[in-house]
Amino acid sequence: MTLDDDTTAAIEAAVLAVPGVAELYRARPTLGDVLGSAVDSAKRLAAHTPGPRVVLDEDVLRVVIGTDGSLPAPATARAAHLAAWEAAAARGVALARVDVRIARVG
């Protein structure tokens, strides 16, 4: 399963709207999706378009955030998880889980 550009943008916007989220970093796919990701990246580079910052690996959405330190990082990650889950569900994307990693605190 893949995300279309509108769904990706909606999920990214929902996560960035979460209080305490300062940045959304480019998530990396698992090894099984690396080849397809490399091809997609090459296409995006040729077209000069930025790649998505959230990645869908089969039915797992991967999100990497940076926090601003205004709220505890675990609470911010839980809120980002819920925002991503709800944005995906609103677009009809069925997920098994959402993995949120914190790349930077404060």
PDB file of C-alpha atoms in Angstrom:
ATOM      1  CA  MET A   1       0.000   0.000   0.000  1.00  0.00           C
ATOM      2  CA  THR A   2       1.228   3.522  -0.723  1.00  0.00           C
ATOM      3  CA  LEU A   3       0.055   6.957   0.287  1.00  0.00           C
ATOM      4  CA  ASP A   4      -1.000   9.497  -2.295  1.00  0.00           C
ATOM      5  CA  ASP A   5       0.397  13.032  -2.056  1.00  0.00           C
ATOM      6  CA  ASP A   6      -2.777  14.513  -0.536  1.00  0.00           C
ATOM      7  CA  THR A   7      -2.933  11.866   2.199  1.00  0.00           C
ATOM      8  CA  THR A   8       0.756  12.278   2.962  1.00  0.00           C
ATOM      9  CA  ALA A   9       0.345  16.052   3.195  1.00  0.00           C
ATOM     10  CA  ALA A  10      -2.687  15.685   5.477  1.00  0.00           C
ATOM     11  CA  ILE A  11      -0.827  13.351   7.846  1.00  0.00           C
ATOM     12  CA  GLU A  12       2.247  15.604   7.894  1.00  0.00           C
ATOM     13  CA  ALA A  13       0.088  18.677   8.609  1.00  0.00           C
ATOM     14  CA  ALA A  14      -1.763  16.871  11.407  1.00  0.00           C
ATOM     15  CA  VAL A  15       1.498  15.859  13.096  1.00  0.00           C
ATOM     16  CA  LEU A  16       3.008  19.343  12.740  1.00  0.00           C
ATOM     17  CA  ALA A  17      -0.120  20.849  14.324  1.00  0.00           C
ATOM     18  CA  VAL A  18       0.433  18.872  17.534  1.00  0.00           C
ATOM     19  CA  PRO A  19       1.515  21.128  20.414  1.00  0.00           C
ATOM     20  CA  GLY A  20       5.143  20.401  21.222  1.00  0.00           C
ATOM     21  CA  VAL A  21       6.105  19.143  17.737  1.00  0.00           C
ATOM     22  CA  ALA A  22       8.729  21.486  16.303  1.00  0.00           C
ATOM     23  CA  GLU A  23       9.860  19.523  13.257  1.00  0.00           C
ATOM     24  CA  LEU A  24       8.955  16.533  11.155  1.00  0.00           C
ATOM     25  CA  TYR A  25      11.957  14.633   9.821  1.00  0.00           C
ATOM     26  CA  ARG A  26      12.144  12.246   6.905  1.00  0.00           C
ATOM     27  CA  ALA A  27      11.353   8.733   8.136  1.00  0.00           C
ATOM     28  CA  ARG A  28      13.211   5.799   6.650  1.00  0.00           C
ATOM     29  CA  PRO A  29      11.610   2.642   5.313  1.00  0.00           C
ATOM     30  CA  THR A  30      12.519  -0.811   6.531  1.00  0.00           C
ATOM     31  CA  LEU A  31      15.045  -2.838   4.542  1.00  0.00           C
ATOM     32  CA  GLY A  32      12.300  -4.543   2.544  1.00  0.00           C
ATOM     33  CA  ASP A  33      11.245  -1.210   1.054  1.00  0.00           C
ATOM     34  CA  VAL A  34      14.711   0.266   0.498  1.00  0.00           C
ATOM     35  CA  LEU A  35      14.926  -0.598  -3.210  1.00  0.00           C
ATOM     36  CA  GLY A  36      11.536   0.902  -3.965  1.00  0.00           C
ATOM     37  CA  SER A  37      12.423   3.895  -1.818  1.00  0.00           C
ATOM     38  CA  ALA A  38      15.710   4.371  -3.690  1.00  0.00           C
ATOM     39  CA  VAL A  39      13.859   4.385  -7.005  1.00  0.00           C
ATOM     40  CA  ASP A  40      11.292   6.859  -5.651  1.00  0.00           C
ATOM     41  CA  SER A  41      14.073   9.069  -4.292  1.00  0.00           C
ATOM     42  CA  ALA A  42      15.849   9.092  -7.647  1.00  0.00           C
ATOM     43  CA  LYS A  43      12.610  10.118  -9.367  1.00  0.00           C
ATOM     44  CA  ARG A  44      12.036  12.917  -6.858  1.00  0.00           C
ATOM     45  CA  LEU A  45      15.596  14.180  -7.267  1.00  0.00           C
ATOM     46  CA  ALA A  46      15.163  14.255 -11.033  1.00  0.00           C
ATOM     47  CA  ALA A  47      11.896  16.145 -10.663  1.00  0.00           C
ATOM     48  CA  HIS A  48      13.327  18.456  -7.933  1.00  0.00           C
ATOM     49  CA  THR A  49      10.460  17.687  -5.546  1.00  0.00           C
ATOM     50  CA  PRO A  50      10.937  16.964  -1.852  1.00  0.00           C
ATOM     51  CA  GLY A  51      10.094  13.474  -0.666  1.00  0.00           C
ATOM     52  CA  PRO A  52       7.491  12.676   1.938  1.00  0.00           C
ATOM     53  CA  ARG A  53       8.452  12.914   5.586  1.00  0.00           C
ATOM     54  CA  VAL A  54       6.214  10.038   6.642  1.00  0.00           C
ATOM     55  CA  VAL A  55       6.693   6.515   5.328  1.00  0.00           C
ATOM     56  CA  LEU A  56       4.150   3.736   4.989  1.00  0.00           C
ATOM     57  CA  ASP A  57       5.705   0.252   5.279  1.00  0.00           C
ATOM     58  CA  GLU A  58       2.863  -2.099   4.335  1.00  0.00           C
ATOM     59  CA  ASP A  59       0.429  -1.200   7.138  1.00  0.00           C
ATOM     60  CA  VAL A  60       2.851   0.585   9.497  1.00  0.00           C
ATOM     61  CA  LEU A  61       3.188   4.359   9.343  1.00  0.00           C
ATOM     62  CA  ARG A  62       6.613   5.665  10.392  1.00  0.00           C
ATOM     63  CA  VAL A  63       6.960   9.212  11.735  1.00  0.00           C
ATOM     64  CA  VAL A  64      10.060  10.968  13.123  1.00  0.00           C
ATOM     65  CA  ILE A  65       9.573  14.189  15.094  1.00  0.00           C
ATOM     66  CA  GLY A  66      11.568  16.840  16.859  1.00  0.00           C
ATOM     67  CA  THR A  67      10.036  18.431  19.940  1.00  0.00           C
ATOM     68  CA  ASP A  68      10.289  22.014  21.152  1.00  0.00           C
ATOM     69  CA  GLY A  69      10.617  21.081  24.826  1.00  0.00           C
ATOM     70  CA  SER A  70       7.420  22.851  25.879  1.00  0.00           C
ATOM     71  CA  LEU A  71       5.797  19.533  26.796  1.00  0.00           C
ATOM     72  CA  PRO A  72       7.262  16.200  27.902  1.00  0.00           C
ATOM     73  CA  ALA A  73       8.587  14.307  24.868  1.00  0.00           C
ATOM     74  CA  PRO A  74       6.614  11.089  25.588  1.00  0.00           C
ATOM     75  CA  ALA A  75       3.338  13.036  25.765  1.00  0.00           C
ATOM     76  CA  THR A  76       4.185  14.839  22.534  1.00  0.00           C
ATOM     77  CA  ALA A  77       4.985  11.530  20.814  1.00  0.00           C
ATOM     78  CA  ARG A  78       1.663  10.037  21.981  1.00  0.00           C
ATOM     79  CA  ALA A  79      -0.224  13.075  20.666  1.00  0.00           C
ATOM     80  CA  ALA A  80       1.654  12.885  17.336  1.00  0.00           C
ATOM     81  CA  HIS A  81       0.775   9.183  17.147  1.00  0.00           C
ATOM     82  CA  LEU A  82      -2.905   9.912  17.654  1.00  0.00           C
ATOM     83  CA  ALA A  83      -2.890  12.794  15.143  1.00  0.00           C
ATOM     84  CA  ALA A  84      -1.220  10.647  12.467  1.00  0.00           C
ATOM     85  CA  TRP A  85      -3.566   7.711  13.150  1.00  0.00           C
ATOM     86  CA  GLU A  86      -6.678   9.910  12.927  1.00  0.00           C
ATOM     87  CA  ALA A  87      -5.498  11.720   9.776  1.00  0.00           C
ATOM     88  CA  ALA A  88      -4.800   8.397   8.063  1.00  0.00           C
ATOM     89  CA  ALA A  89      -8.145   6.947   9.149  1.00  0.00           C
ATOM     90  CA  ALA A  90      -9.978  10.053   7.904  1.00  0.00           C
ATOM     91  CA  ARG A  91      -8.442   9.389   4.465  1.00  0.00           C
ATOM     92  CA  GLY A  92      -9.404   5.708   4.513  1.00  0.00           C
ATOM     93  CA  VAL A  93      -5.924   4.333   5.243  1.00  0.00           C
ATOM     94  CA  ALA A  94      -6.083   1.257   7.475  1.00  0.00           C
ATOM     95  CA  LEU A  95      -3.009   0.976   9.691  1.00  0.00           C
ATOM     96  CA  ALA A  96      -1.780  -1.766  11.993  1.00  0.00           C
ATOM     97  CA  ARG A  97       0.226   0.782  13.963  1.00  0.00           C
ATOM     98  CA  VAL A  98       1.977   4.134  13.879  1.00  0.00           C
ATOM     99  CA  ASP A  99       5.621   4.230  14.963  1.00  0.00           C
ATOM    100  CA  VAL A 100       6.659   7.659  16.244  1.00  0.00           C
ATOM    101  CA  ARG A 101      10.350   8.230  16.957  1.00  0.00           C
ATOM    102  CA  ILE A 102      11.740  11.323  18.619  1.00  0.00           C
ATOM    103  CA  ALA A 103      14.877  12.501  16.844  1.00  0.00           C
ATOM    104  CA  ARG A 104      15.382  15.694  18.844  1.00  0.00           C
ATOM    105  CA  VAL A 105      14.127  16.979  22.178  1.00  0.00           C
ATOM    106  CA  GLY A 106      13.997  20.714  22.811  1.00  0.00           C
TER     107      GLY A 106
END
